[in-house]
Coordinates of C-alpha atoms in Angstrom, one line a residue:
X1 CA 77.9 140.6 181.5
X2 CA 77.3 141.5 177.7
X3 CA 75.9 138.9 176.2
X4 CA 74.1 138.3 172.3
X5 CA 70.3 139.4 172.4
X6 CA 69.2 136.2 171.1
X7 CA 70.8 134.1 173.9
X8 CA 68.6 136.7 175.9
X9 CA 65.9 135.9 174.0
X10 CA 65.8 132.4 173.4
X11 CA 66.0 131.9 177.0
X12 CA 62.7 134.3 177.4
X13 CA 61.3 132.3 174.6
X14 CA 62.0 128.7 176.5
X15 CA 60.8 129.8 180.0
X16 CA 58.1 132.1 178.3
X17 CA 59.2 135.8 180.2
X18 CA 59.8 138.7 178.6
X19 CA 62.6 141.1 178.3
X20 CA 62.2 145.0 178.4
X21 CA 64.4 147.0 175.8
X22 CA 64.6 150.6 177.1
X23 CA 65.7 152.9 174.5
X24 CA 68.7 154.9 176.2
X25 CA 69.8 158.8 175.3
X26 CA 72.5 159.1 177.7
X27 CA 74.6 158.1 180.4
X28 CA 71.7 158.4 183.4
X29 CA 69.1 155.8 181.1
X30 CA 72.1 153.3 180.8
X31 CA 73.2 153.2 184.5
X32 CA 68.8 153.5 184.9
X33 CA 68.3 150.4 182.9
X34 CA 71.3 148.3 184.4
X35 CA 70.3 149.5 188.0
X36 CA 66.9 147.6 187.8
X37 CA 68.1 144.7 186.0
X38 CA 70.5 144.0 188.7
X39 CA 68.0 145.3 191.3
X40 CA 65.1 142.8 189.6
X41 CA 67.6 139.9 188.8
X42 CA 66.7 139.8 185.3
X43 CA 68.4 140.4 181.9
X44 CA 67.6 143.5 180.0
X45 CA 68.5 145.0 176.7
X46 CA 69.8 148.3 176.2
X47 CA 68.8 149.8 172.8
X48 CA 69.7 153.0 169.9
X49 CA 68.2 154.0 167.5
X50 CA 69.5 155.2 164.6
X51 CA 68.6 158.3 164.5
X52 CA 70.2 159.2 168.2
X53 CA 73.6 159.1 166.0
X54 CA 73.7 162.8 165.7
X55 CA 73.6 163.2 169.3
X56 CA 74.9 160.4 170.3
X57 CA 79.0 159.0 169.9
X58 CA 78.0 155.5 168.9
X59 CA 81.4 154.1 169.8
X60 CA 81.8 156.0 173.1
X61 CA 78.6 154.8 173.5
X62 CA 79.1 151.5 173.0
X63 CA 82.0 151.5 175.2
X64 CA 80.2 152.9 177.9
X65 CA 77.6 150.1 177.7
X66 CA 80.0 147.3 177.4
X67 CA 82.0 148.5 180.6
X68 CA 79.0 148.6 182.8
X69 CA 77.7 145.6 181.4
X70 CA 81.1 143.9 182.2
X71 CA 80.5 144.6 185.8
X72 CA 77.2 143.3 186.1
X73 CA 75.8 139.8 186.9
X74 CA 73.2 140.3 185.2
X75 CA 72.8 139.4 181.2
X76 CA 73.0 143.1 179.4
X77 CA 72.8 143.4 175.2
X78 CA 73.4 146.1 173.4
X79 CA 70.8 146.7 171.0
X80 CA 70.5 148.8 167.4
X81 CA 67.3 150.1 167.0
X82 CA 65.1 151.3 163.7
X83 CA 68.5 151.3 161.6
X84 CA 67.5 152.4 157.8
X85 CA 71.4 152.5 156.9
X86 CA 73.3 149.4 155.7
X87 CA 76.3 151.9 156.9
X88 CA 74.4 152.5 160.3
X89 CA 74.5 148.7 160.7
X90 CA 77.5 148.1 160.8
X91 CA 79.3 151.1 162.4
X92 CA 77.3 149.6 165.0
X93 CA 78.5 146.0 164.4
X94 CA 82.3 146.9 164.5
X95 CA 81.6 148.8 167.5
X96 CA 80.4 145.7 169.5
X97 CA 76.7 146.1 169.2
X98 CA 75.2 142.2 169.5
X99 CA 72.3 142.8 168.0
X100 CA 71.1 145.0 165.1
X101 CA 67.6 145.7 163.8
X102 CA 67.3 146.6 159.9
X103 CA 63.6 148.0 159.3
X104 CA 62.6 147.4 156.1
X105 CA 58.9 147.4 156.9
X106 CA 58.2 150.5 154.0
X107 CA 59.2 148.6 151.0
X108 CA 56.9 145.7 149.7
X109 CA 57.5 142.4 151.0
X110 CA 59.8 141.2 148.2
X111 CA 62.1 144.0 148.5
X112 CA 62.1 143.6 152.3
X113 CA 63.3 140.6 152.1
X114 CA 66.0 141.0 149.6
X115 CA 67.3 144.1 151.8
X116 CA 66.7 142.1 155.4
X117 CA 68.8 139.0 154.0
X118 CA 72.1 141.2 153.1
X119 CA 72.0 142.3 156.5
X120 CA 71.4 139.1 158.2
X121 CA 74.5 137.8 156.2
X122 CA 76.2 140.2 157.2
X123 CA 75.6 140.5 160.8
X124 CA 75.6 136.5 160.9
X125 CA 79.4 136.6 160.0
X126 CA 80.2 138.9 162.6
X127 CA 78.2 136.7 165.3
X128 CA 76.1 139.2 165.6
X129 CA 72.1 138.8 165.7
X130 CA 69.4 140.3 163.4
X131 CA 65.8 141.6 164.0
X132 CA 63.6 142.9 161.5
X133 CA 59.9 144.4 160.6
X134 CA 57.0 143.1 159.2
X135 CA 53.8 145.5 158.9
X136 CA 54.2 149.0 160.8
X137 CA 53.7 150.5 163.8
X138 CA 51.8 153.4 163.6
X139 CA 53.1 156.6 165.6
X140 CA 51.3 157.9 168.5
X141 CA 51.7 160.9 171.1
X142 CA 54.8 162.1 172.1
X143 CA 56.6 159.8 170.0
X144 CA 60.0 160.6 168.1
X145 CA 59.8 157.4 165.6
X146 CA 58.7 158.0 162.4
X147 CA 55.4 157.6 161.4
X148 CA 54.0 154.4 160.2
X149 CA 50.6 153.7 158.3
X150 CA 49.7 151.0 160.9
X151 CA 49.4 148.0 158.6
X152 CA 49.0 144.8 160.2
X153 CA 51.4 142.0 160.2
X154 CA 50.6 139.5 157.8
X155 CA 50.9 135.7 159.6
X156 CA 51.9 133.6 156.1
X157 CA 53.9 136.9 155.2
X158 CA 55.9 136.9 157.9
X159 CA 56.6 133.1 157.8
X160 CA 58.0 133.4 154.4
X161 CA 60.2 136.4 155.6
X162 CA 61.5 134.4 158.6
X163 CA 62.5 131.3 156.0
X164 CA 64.0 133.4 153.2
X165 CA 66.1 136.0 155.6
X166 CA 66.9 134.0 158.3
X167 CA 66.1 136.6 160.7
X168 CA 66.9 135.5 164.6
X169 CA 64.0 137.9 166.2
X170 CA 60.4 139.5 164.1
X171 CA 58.5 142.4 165.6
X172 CA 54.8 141.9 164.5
X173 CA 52.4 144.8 164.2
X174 CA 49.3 143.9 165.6
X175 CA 47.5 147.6 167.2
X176 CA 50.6 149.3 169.3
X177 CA 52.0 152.7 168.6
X178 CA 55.1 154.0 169.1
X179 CA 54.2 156.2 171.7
X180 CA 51.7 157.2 173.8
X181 CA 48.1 155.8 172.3
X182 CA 45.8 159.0 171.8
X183 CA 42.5 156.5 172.3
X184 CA 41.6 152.8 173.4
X185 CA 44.4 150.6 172.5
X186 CA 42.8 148.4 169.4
X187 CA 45.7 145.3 169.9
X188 CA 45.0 142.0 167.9
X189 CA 46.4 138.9 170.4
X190 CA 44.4 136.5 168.2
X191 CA 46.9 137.8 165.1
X192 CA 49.7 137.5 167.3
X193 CA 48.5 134.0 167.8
X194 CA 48.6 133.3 164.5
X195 CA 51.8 134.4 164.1
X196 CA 53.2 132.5 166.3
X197 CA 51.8 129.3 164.7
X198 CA 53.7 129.9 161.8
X199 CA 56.8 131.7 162.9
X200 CA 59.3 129.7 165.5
X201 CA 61.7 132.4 166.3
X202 CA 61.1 134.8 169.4
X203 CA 58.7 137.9 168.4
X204 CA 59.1 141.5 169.1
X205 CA 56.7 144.0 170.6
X206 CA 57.6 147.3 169.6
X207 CA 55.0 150.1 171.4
X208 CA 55.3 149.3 175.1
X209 CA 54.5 152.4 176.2
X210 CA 51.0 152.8 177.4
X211 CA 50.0 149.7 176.4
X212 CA 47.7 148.1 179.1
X213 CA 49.9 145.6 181.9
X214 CA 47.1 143.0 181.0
X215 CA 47.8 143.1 177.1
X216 CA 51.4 143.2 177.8
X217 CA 50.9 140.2 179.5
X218 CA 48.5 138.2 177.3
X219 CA 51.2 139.3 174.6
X220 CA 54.3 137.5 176.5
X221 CA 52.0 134.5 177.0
X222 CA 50.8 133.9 173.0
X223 CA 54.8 134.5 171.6
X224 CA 56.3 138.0 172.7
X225 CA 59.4 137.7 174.2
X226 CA 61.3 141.6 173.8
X227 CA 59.2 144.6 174.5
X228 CA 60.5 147.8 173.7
X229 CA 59.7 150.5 175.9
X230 CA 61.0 154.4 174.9
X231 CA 58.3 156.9 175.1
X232 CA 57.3 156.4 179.0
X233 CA 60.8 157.0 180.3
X234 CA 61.3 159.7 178.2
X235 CA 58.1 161.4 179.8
X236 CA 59.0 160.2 183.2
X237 CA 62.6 162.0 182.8
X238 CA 60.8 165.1 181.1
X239 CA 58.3 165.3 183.9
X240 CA 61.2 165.3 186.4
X241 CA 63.0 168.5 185.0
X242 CA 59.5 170.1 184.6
X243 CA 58.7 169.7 188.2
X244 CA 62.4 170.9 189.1
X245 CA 62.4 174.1 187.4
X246 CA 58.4 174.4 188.9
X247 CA 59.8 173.6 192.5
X248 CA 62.7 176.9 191.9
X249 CA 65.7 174.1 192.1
X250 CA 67.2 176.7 189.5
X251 CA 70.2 176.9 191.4
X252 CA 70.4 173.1 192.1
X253 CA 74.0 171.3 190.9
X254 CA 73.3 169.2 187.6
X255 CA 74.7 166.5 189.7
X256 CA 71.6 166.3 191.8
X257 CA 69.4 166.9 188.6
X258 CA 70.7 164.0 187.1
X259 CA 70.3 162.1 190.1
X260 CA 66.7 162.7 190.7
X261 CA 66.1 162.2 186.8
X262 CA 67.6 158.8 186.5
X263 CA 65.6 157.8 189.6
X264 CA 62.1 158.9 187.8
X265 CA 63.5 156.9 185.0
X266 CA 64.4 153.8 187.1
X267 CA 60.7 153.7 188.7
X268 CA 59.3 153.4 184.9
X269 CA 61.7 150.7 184.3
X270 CA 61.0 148.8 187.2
X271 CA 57.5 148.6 186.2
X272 CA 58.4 146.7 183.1
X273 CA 60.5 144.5 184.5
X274 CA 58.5 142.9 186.8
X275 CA 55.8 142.9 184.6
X276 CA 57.4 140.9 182.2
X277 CA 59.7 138.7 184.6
X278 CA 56.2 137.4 185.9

């Protein structure tokens, strides 16, 4: 069933789980990231990012994920990731996205704000929930984000963003990369802490890729309640084709291809999953 992410999220938040949000490129990493939901019996979120619209038909798209969300027991929402675009936002909202995320995180906080609360309006009307970004999330290896300066996520800044935007989810920087980390993660759970002191609504991890299963973990327990993962399934697909063209399946039907790919994908998946259903 497609559902709104914050009714997926509020109900992590309450029973103090986590939800993976798998950034999806095509029709194999949707069917992946339902697959293990239903296979795991636990909601997931399937997210795009804004700048997949030039390879990606967002309302074909969208009506992909809403028909094999339909036939799913399992809560599914459709996410919009890293939009920039007021336009972006809502192409994406009249095409039955339930959740949007306008990043704002390069202007100063004042602007931010300004900027995040139009959105919020709008999405609001449309039922439609909002997430947005305070601080920012440096890039790592093998990462197609653009690159952040890795500033820290202010606790008292982020509670006045919260109040004055009305925001329904906030992804906090505190040490992940988008990515894969190039050296020791450097991850701040006591700022996490304190941001979840001041700041009721669910909080978003953005940098699940490489990050240690014992940090993810501390992280769901002290307020992190969506964890986006892109860059590991994207290497685990990658790493699939690679070892195919090694292993001479030249001749192989795409059919098969795919097959094999989206299983390397689901494997990843599964791992974050059941990491944060625990």
């Amino acid at each position: 069933m497609l559902v709104n992410t914050k009714e997926i999220l509020s109900a992590a938040q309450n029973g103090k789980y986590g939800i993976a949000a798998f950034n999806v490129f095509n029709l194999e990493t949707v069917q992946a990231a339902i697959t293990v939901a239903k296979k795991e019996n636990h909601p997931v979120i399937i997210a795009l990012g804004e700048r997949y619209f030039d390879t990606v038909d967002v309302e074909g798209f969208a009506a992909l994920v809403k028909t094999l969300a339909g036939k799913s027991s399992v809560p599914v929402s459709l996410h919009l990731d890293h939009a920039y675009e007021k336009e972006s936002i809502i192409r994406a909202i009249r095409c039955g996205f339930t959740s949007v995320m306008y990043d704002g995180s390069k202007y100063e906080l004042a602007e931010n704000i300004r900027l995040t609360k139009e959105i919020t309006e709008i999405a609001h009307m449309a039922g439609v929930s909002v997430e947005a970004e305070i601080g920012s999330v440096a890039r790592g290896a093998f990462s197609d984000e653009e690159e952040g300066d890795g500033t820290l996520t202010d606790p008292k800044s982020a509670k006045e963003f919260v109040e004055e935007t009305d925001v329904d989810f906030l992804a906090a920087s505190i040490g992940t990369v988008h990515g894969m980390y190039t050296g020791k993660p450097n991850i701040d759970l006591d700022l996490l802490e304190e941001i979840r002191q001041l700041v009721g609504i669910p909080l978003v991890l953005h940098g699940g890729s490489g990050t240690p299963d014992g940090i993810i973990k501390q992280a769901v327990a002290r307020g992190i309640c969506k964890v986006n993962v892109n860059t590991e399934v994207s290497l685990a697909a990658t790493s699939y084709l690679n070892q195919a063209f090694e292993q001479e399946q030249k001749a192989a039907h795409l059919s098969a291809i795919m097959a094999g790919m989206q299983e390397a994908m689901e494997s990843v998946m599964t791992k974050f999953v059941r990491l944060l259903k625990n």
